[in-house]
Structures are given as structure tokens and as C-alpha cells.
């Protein structure tokens, strides 16, 4: 299986890249980002690209891919609705256009977030835009499209978030993770388990295209049993 990851420098993207490099079923993995990312294995190749509203120059590089993992994301704090929409929705759709032109049989897996608003009409700005992005993706002619809505992601293997706010929150909540797991077991998944679930979905599909936290936790438990 040949994969491409957008957002491989973020917390979810880092963990997914790690799992791709460890998985013998992944023949090659291409990462795309605006900053340089060092390739540590022969099957990993990185492309640095500045304009995330136009991926046409990279289109030939997308030929022959089997799956796209879109992990690029940003916190909405301090951003206007238009700024957040550009990064969350417009960047994503720009990537999909070049991917589909290069290979319409590709599977697309989008990391969304718990609480995303499929109605696109709620009061919470980030949730509306995440929901709009999901809905737009579901209407596109991919082989298959999945949106994954994790809740609390527990980082492992030295992986950290690039967002300062999230790093601060993790320091606060880290001692409480056992309690969170006890009180809300379907809301917590590790970066390692999430990466493995995403690879499983890419390989075998999933029961539905919109996967809430409880769904991905259930898939993770199936894999570990």
C-alpha cells in the first residue's frame, strides 16, 4: 500500500508516520508539508510545498497512491472564522482536487475532531467548519472517504503537539488520564492506537464513513484483542 500524509509534523501525523514506517504492508509513504521533514527510511519521501491552496505542481507525485491521510490541523484560538476556514477547509479541498486528478481510486482519511458540526449551523465556529469540511469531502468522488473524530489523544513515544496551548493542556491533564479513562473510556485513545486504526481503515475499510471517538476506540480494542 502506498500512502501520502499531509500534516506529518503534527501530533497525529507524527504517530501515523511512525506506524507507516513500522508496517510492512506500507510499501512507501510520501509526506507533504511546508517545512522540511527528514526521511529516516528508504520508503519515506518528503515534499516541501509552500502554497497549500494549489497542489497542481505536485500532482504527478500523487500518481499511484492508494491512500491519503490528511492530518493537518490547527487550533482555532486567536483566528478569525475566515482564517480558520482557509486552513481547515480550503487547504484540504485544494489537496483533494490534485489527488483525485492524479488517482480517483484513492481512499481519503480525514482527521476531524469530536464535536464537529455536520449541520454546519451551530454556534461553535471551529465545529461548523470541521463539519463543512467533512460534508464537502463526502461529496467528492474518491474510492472511499472517512472522517475520524478523536476526542482525547494520549501521546506516546515522545510525540508532542506543535501547538503551545495543547502542550500546556497536556501537562495539566496528564496526571488525570487514568481517571479520564475510568470515567469516559470511549473518549481516550493513544497516538499509537489511533495510527494503527487509521492503517486498518485504509486497508480494510470501516463500517461507516463518519467515525466518532467511541467507534475508533472500539476498533482499537478489536485490534489489540
Short mmCIF file of C-alpha atoms in Angstrom, two decimals:
data_model
loop_
_atom_site.label_atom_id
_atom_site.label_comp_id
_atom_site.label_asym_id
_atom_site.label_seq_id
_atom_site.Cartn_x
_atom_site.Cartn_y
_atom_site.Cartn_z
CA UNK A 1 0.00 0.00 0.00
CA UNK A 2 1.34 3.44 -0.97
CA UNK A 3 0.37 6.33 1.29
CA UNK A 4 0.64 10.09 1.50
CA UNK A 5 0.40 12.06 4.74
CA UNK A 6 -0.41 15.75 4.97
CA UNK A 7 0.49 17.25 8.33
CA UNK A 8 3.13 14.68 9.29
CA UNK A 9 4.82 17.12 11.68
CA UNK A 10 1.74 17.38 13.92
CA UNK A 11 0.95 15.02 16.78
CA UNK A 12 -1.38 12.72 14.85
CA UNK A 13 0.75 12.93 11.72
CA UNK A 14 3.92 12.05 13.63
CA UNK A 15 2.34 8.97 15.14
CA UNK A 16 0.84 7.88 11.83
CA UNK A 17 4.18 8.27 10.04
CA UNK A 18 5.79 6.17 12.75
CA UNK A 19 3.22 3.39 12.28
CA UNK A 20 3.57 3.56 8.49
CA UNK A 21 7.33 3.09 8.75
CA UNK A 22 6.86 0.12 11.11
CA UNK A 23 4.15 -1.54 8.98
CA UNK A 24 5.48 -3.98 6.39
CA UNK A 25 2.24 -3.59 4.41
CA UNK A 26 3.15 0.04 3.65
CA UNK A 27 5.32 -0.06 0.56
CA UNK A 28 6.04 3.67 0.53
CA UNK A 29 4.97 6.79 2.37
CA UNK A 30 5.09 10.31 0.96
CA UNK A 31 4.79 13.28 3.32
CA UNK A 32 3.84 16.79 2.22
CA UNK A 33 4.44 19.90 4.30
CA UNK A 34 5.56 23.49 4.26
CA UNK A 35 8.69 22.78 6.30
CA UNK A 36 11.44 20.26 5.75
CA UNK A 37 10.99 16.82 7.29
CA UNK A 38 13.92 14.45 7.36
CA UNK A 39 13.32 10.99 5.88
CA UNK A 40 14.75 8.26 8.10
CA UNK A 41 13.90 5.25 5.93
CA UNK A 42 14.20 4.47 2.24
CA UNK A 43 10.45 4.02 1.87
CA UNK A 44 9.80 7.55 3.16
CA UNK A 45 10.00 10.57 0.86
CA UNK A 46 9.14 14.17 1.76
CA UNK A 47 7.97 17.05 -0.43
CA UNK A 48 8.19 20.64 0.79
CA UNK A 49 5.42 22.78 -0.68
CA UNK A 50 4.62 26.41 0.14
CA UNK A 51 1.19 27.07 -1.39
CA UNK A 52 -1.43 24.87 0.26
CA UNK A 53 -4.18 26.40 -1.87
CA UNK A 54 -2.68 24.92 -5.04
CA UNK A 55 -1.11 21.47 -5.23
CA UNK A 56 -1.06 21.33 -9.03
CA UNK A 57 2.78 21.36 -9.14
CA UNK A 58 2.79 18.13 -7.08
CA UNK A 59 0.06 16.33 -8.98
CA UNK A 60 2.37 13.95 -10.81
CA UNK A 61 3.87 12.95 -7.47
CA UNK A 62 0.43 11.68 -6.40
CA UNK A 63 0.17 9.09 -9.16
CA UNK A 64 -0.21 5.52 -7.95
CA UNK A 65 -1.11 6.31 -4.35
CA UNK A 66 -3.60 4.08 -2.53
CA UNK A 67 -4.50 6.23 0.47
CA UNK A 68 -4.23 9.80 1.70
CA UNK A 69 -4.12 10.51 5.44
CA UNK A 70 -4.99 14.17 5.96
CA UNK A 71 -3.80 15.09 9.45
CA UNK A 72 -3.13 18.80 9.01
CA UNK A 73 -4.94 20.91 11.57
CA UNK A 74 -4.70 23.99 13.75
CA UNK A 75 -6.28 25.32 16.94
CA UNK A 76 -8.98 27.92 16.28
CA UNK A 77 -7.96 30.15 19.22
CA UNK A 78 -6.93 33.59 18.01
CA UNK A 79 -8.07 33.01 14.43
CA UNK A 80 -10.95 34.62 12.59
CA UNK A 81 -13.55 32.36 11.02
CA UNK A 82 -12.16 33.10 7.55
CA UNK A 83 -8.59 32.29 8.63
CA UNK A 84 -9.65 29.04 10.25
CA UNK A 85 -11.74 28.07 7.23
CA UNK A 86 -8.81 28.67 4.89
CA UNK A 87 -6.50 26.36 6.83
CA UNK A 88 -9.05 23.72 7.81
CA UNK A 89 -11.32 23.52 4.78
CA UNK A 90 -9.74 25.29 1.80
CA UNK A 91 -6.32 23.66 2.20
CA UNK A 92 -7.96 20.24 2.49
CA UNK A 93 -10.12 20.63 -0.60
CA UNK A 94 -7.20 22.00 -2.63
CA UNK A 95 -5.27 18.83 -1.83
CA UNK A 96 -8.19 16.58 -2.74
CA UNK A 97 -8.53 18.11 -6.20
CA UNK A 98 -4.98 17.24 -7.18
CA UNK A 99 -5.23 13.81 -5.55
CA UNK A 100 -8.40 12.94 -7.47
CA UNK A 101 -6.96 14.23 -10.75
CA UNK A 102 -3.90 12.04 -10.23
CA UNK A 103 -5.73 8.97 -8.98
CA UNK A 104 -9.53 8.86 -8.49
CA UNK A 105 -9.32 5.39 -6.95
CA UNK A 106 -7.55 6.70 -3.85
CA UNK A 107 -9.02 6.41 -0.34
CA UNK A 108 -9.10 9.63 1.73
CA UNK A 109 -8.97 9.62 5.53
CA UNK A 110 -9.52 12.95 7.28
CA UNK A 111 -8.70 13.69 10.91
CA UNK A 112 -11.55 15.83 12.19
CA UNK A 113 -12.45 16.26 15.86
CA UNK A 114 -15.02 15.28 18.47
CA UNK A 115 -17.85 17.78 18.38
CA UNK A 116 -17.62 18.63 14.69
CA UNK A 117 -20.97 20.01 13.50
CA UNK A 118 -22.38 18.17 10.47
CA UNK A 119 -25.28 20.63 10.27
CA UNK A 120 -22.80 23.49 9.67
CA UNK A 121 -25.20 25.76 11.55
CA UNK A 122 -24.17 25.55 15.20
CA UNK A 123 -22.80 28.36 17.34
CA UNK A 124 -19.24 27.00 17.64
CA UNK A 125 -17.09 28.28 14.78
CA UNK A 126 -14.49 25.52 14.57
CA UNK A 127 -17.15 22.81 14.78
CA UNK A 128 -19.14 24.32 11.88
CA UNK A 129 -16.06 24.47 9.68
CA UNK A 130 -14.93 20.95 10.54
CA UNK A 131 -18.45 19.76 9.69
CA UNK A 132 -18.41 21.68 6.42
CA UNK A 133 -15.08 20.11 5.51
CA UNK A 134 -16.40 16.62 6.26
CA UNK A 135 -19.54 17.19 4.19
CA UNK A 136 -17.55 18.53 1.26
CA UNK A 137 -15.23 15.50 1.36
CA UNK A 138 -18.15 13.06 1.49
CA UNK A 139 -19.47 14.55 -1.76
CA UNK A 140 -16.19 14.06 -3.62
CA UNK A 141 -15.60 11.12 -6.00
CA UNK A 142 -12.99 9.20 -4.05
CA UNK A 143 -12.96 5.42 -3.89
CA UNK A 144 -13.80 5.88 -0.20
CA UNK A 145 -13.78 8.76 2.29
CA UNK A 146 -13.65 8.52 6.09
CA UNK A 147 -13.75 11.28 8.70
CA UNK A 148 -12.34 10.41 12.12
CA UNK A 149 -13.37 12.39 15.19
CA UNK A 150 -11.00 11.61 18.07
CA UNK A 151 -11.59 13.18 21.47
CA UNK A 152 -8.64 12.99 23.90
CA UNK A 153 -5.46 11.68 22.26
CA UNK A 154 -2.74 10.44 24.62
CA UNK A 155 0.70 10.93 23.02
CA UNK A 156 3.26 8.14 23.31
CA UNK A 157 6.85 7.51 22.17
CA UNK A 158 7.98 11.07 22.76
CA UNK A 159 5.45 12.53 20.33
CA UNK A 160 4.22 16.02 21.22
CA UNK A 161 1.81 18.57 19.82
CA UNK A 162 3.26 21.54 17.92
CA UNK A 163 0.53 23.77 19.39
CA UNK A 164 1.67 25.57 22.55
CA UNK A 165 -1.84 25.65 24.00
CA UNK A 166 -2.27 21.91 23.56
CA UNK A 167 1.14 21.20 25.13
CA UNK A 168 0.11 23.23 28.17
CA UNK A 169 -3.21 21.40 28.42
CA UNK A 170 -1.47 18.02 28.18
CA UNK A 171 0.78 18.95 31.11
CA UNK A 172 -2.32 19.76 33.15
CA UNK A 173 -4.35 16.70 32.19
CA UNK A 174 -1.57 14.09 32.03
CA UNK A 175 -1.92 13.00 35.69
CA UNK A 176 -5.68 12.73 35.17
CA UNK A 177 -5.55 10.36 32.18
CA UNK A 178 -6.19 7.20 34.28
CA UNK A 179 -9.26 8.90 35.79
CA UNK A 180 -10.48 10.07 32.36
CA UNK A 181 -10.09 6.51 31.05
CA UNK A 182 -12.10 5.22 34.02
CA UNK A 183 -14.92 7.75 33.74
CA UNK A 184 -15.03 8.11 29.94
CA UNK A 185 -13.27 5.08 28.40
CA UNK A 186 -14.59 5.81 24.91
CA UNK A 187 -13.04 9.27 24.84
CA UNK A 188 -9.34 8.38 25.12
CA UNK A 189 -7.05 6.78 22.54
CA UNK A 190 -3.26 6.75 22.31
CA UNK A 191 -1.38 8.10 19.31
CA UNK A 192 -0.11 4.59 18.62
CA UNK A 193 -3.58 3.04 18.69
CA UNK A 194 -5.01 5.82 16.52
CA UNK A 195 -2.28 5.32 13.93
CA UNK A 196 -2.94 1.59 13.80
CA UNK A 197 -6.70 2.17 13.45
CA UNK A 198 -6.14 4.56 10.55
CA UNK A 199 -3.96 1.98 8.78
CA UNK A 200 -6.61 -0.66 9.35
CA UNK A 201 -9.29 1.58 7.84
CA UNK A 202 -7.07 2.27 4.85
CA UNK A 203 -6.57 -1.46 4.33
CA UNK A 204 -9.99 -2.93 5.21
CA UNK A 205 -12.44 -0.01 5.25
CA UNK A 206 -14.77 0.79 8.15
CA UNK A 207 -18.45 0.12 8.97
CA UNK A 208 -19.31 3.78 8.34
CA UNK A 209 -17.63 6.82 6.90
CA UNK A 210 -18.02 9.09 9.96
CA UNK A 211 -16.26 7.59 12.97
CA UNK A 212 -16.78 9.10 16.42
CA UNK A 213 -14.38 8.60 19.31
CA UNK A 214 -16.29 5.56 20.57
CA UNK A 215 -16.03 3.96 17.12
CA UNK A 216 -12.26 4.34 16.83
CA UNK A 217 -11.75 3.17 20.42
CA UNK A 218 -13.81 0.07 19.61
CA UNK A 219 -11.71 -0.59 16.50
CA UNK A 220 -8.55 -0.18 18.57
CA UNK A 221 -9.81 -2.72 21.11
CA UNK A 222 -10.59 -5.19 18.31
CA UNK A 223 -7.04 -4.87 17.00
CA UNK A 224 -5.48 -5.43 20.41
CA UNK A 225 -7.62 -8.44 21.31
#
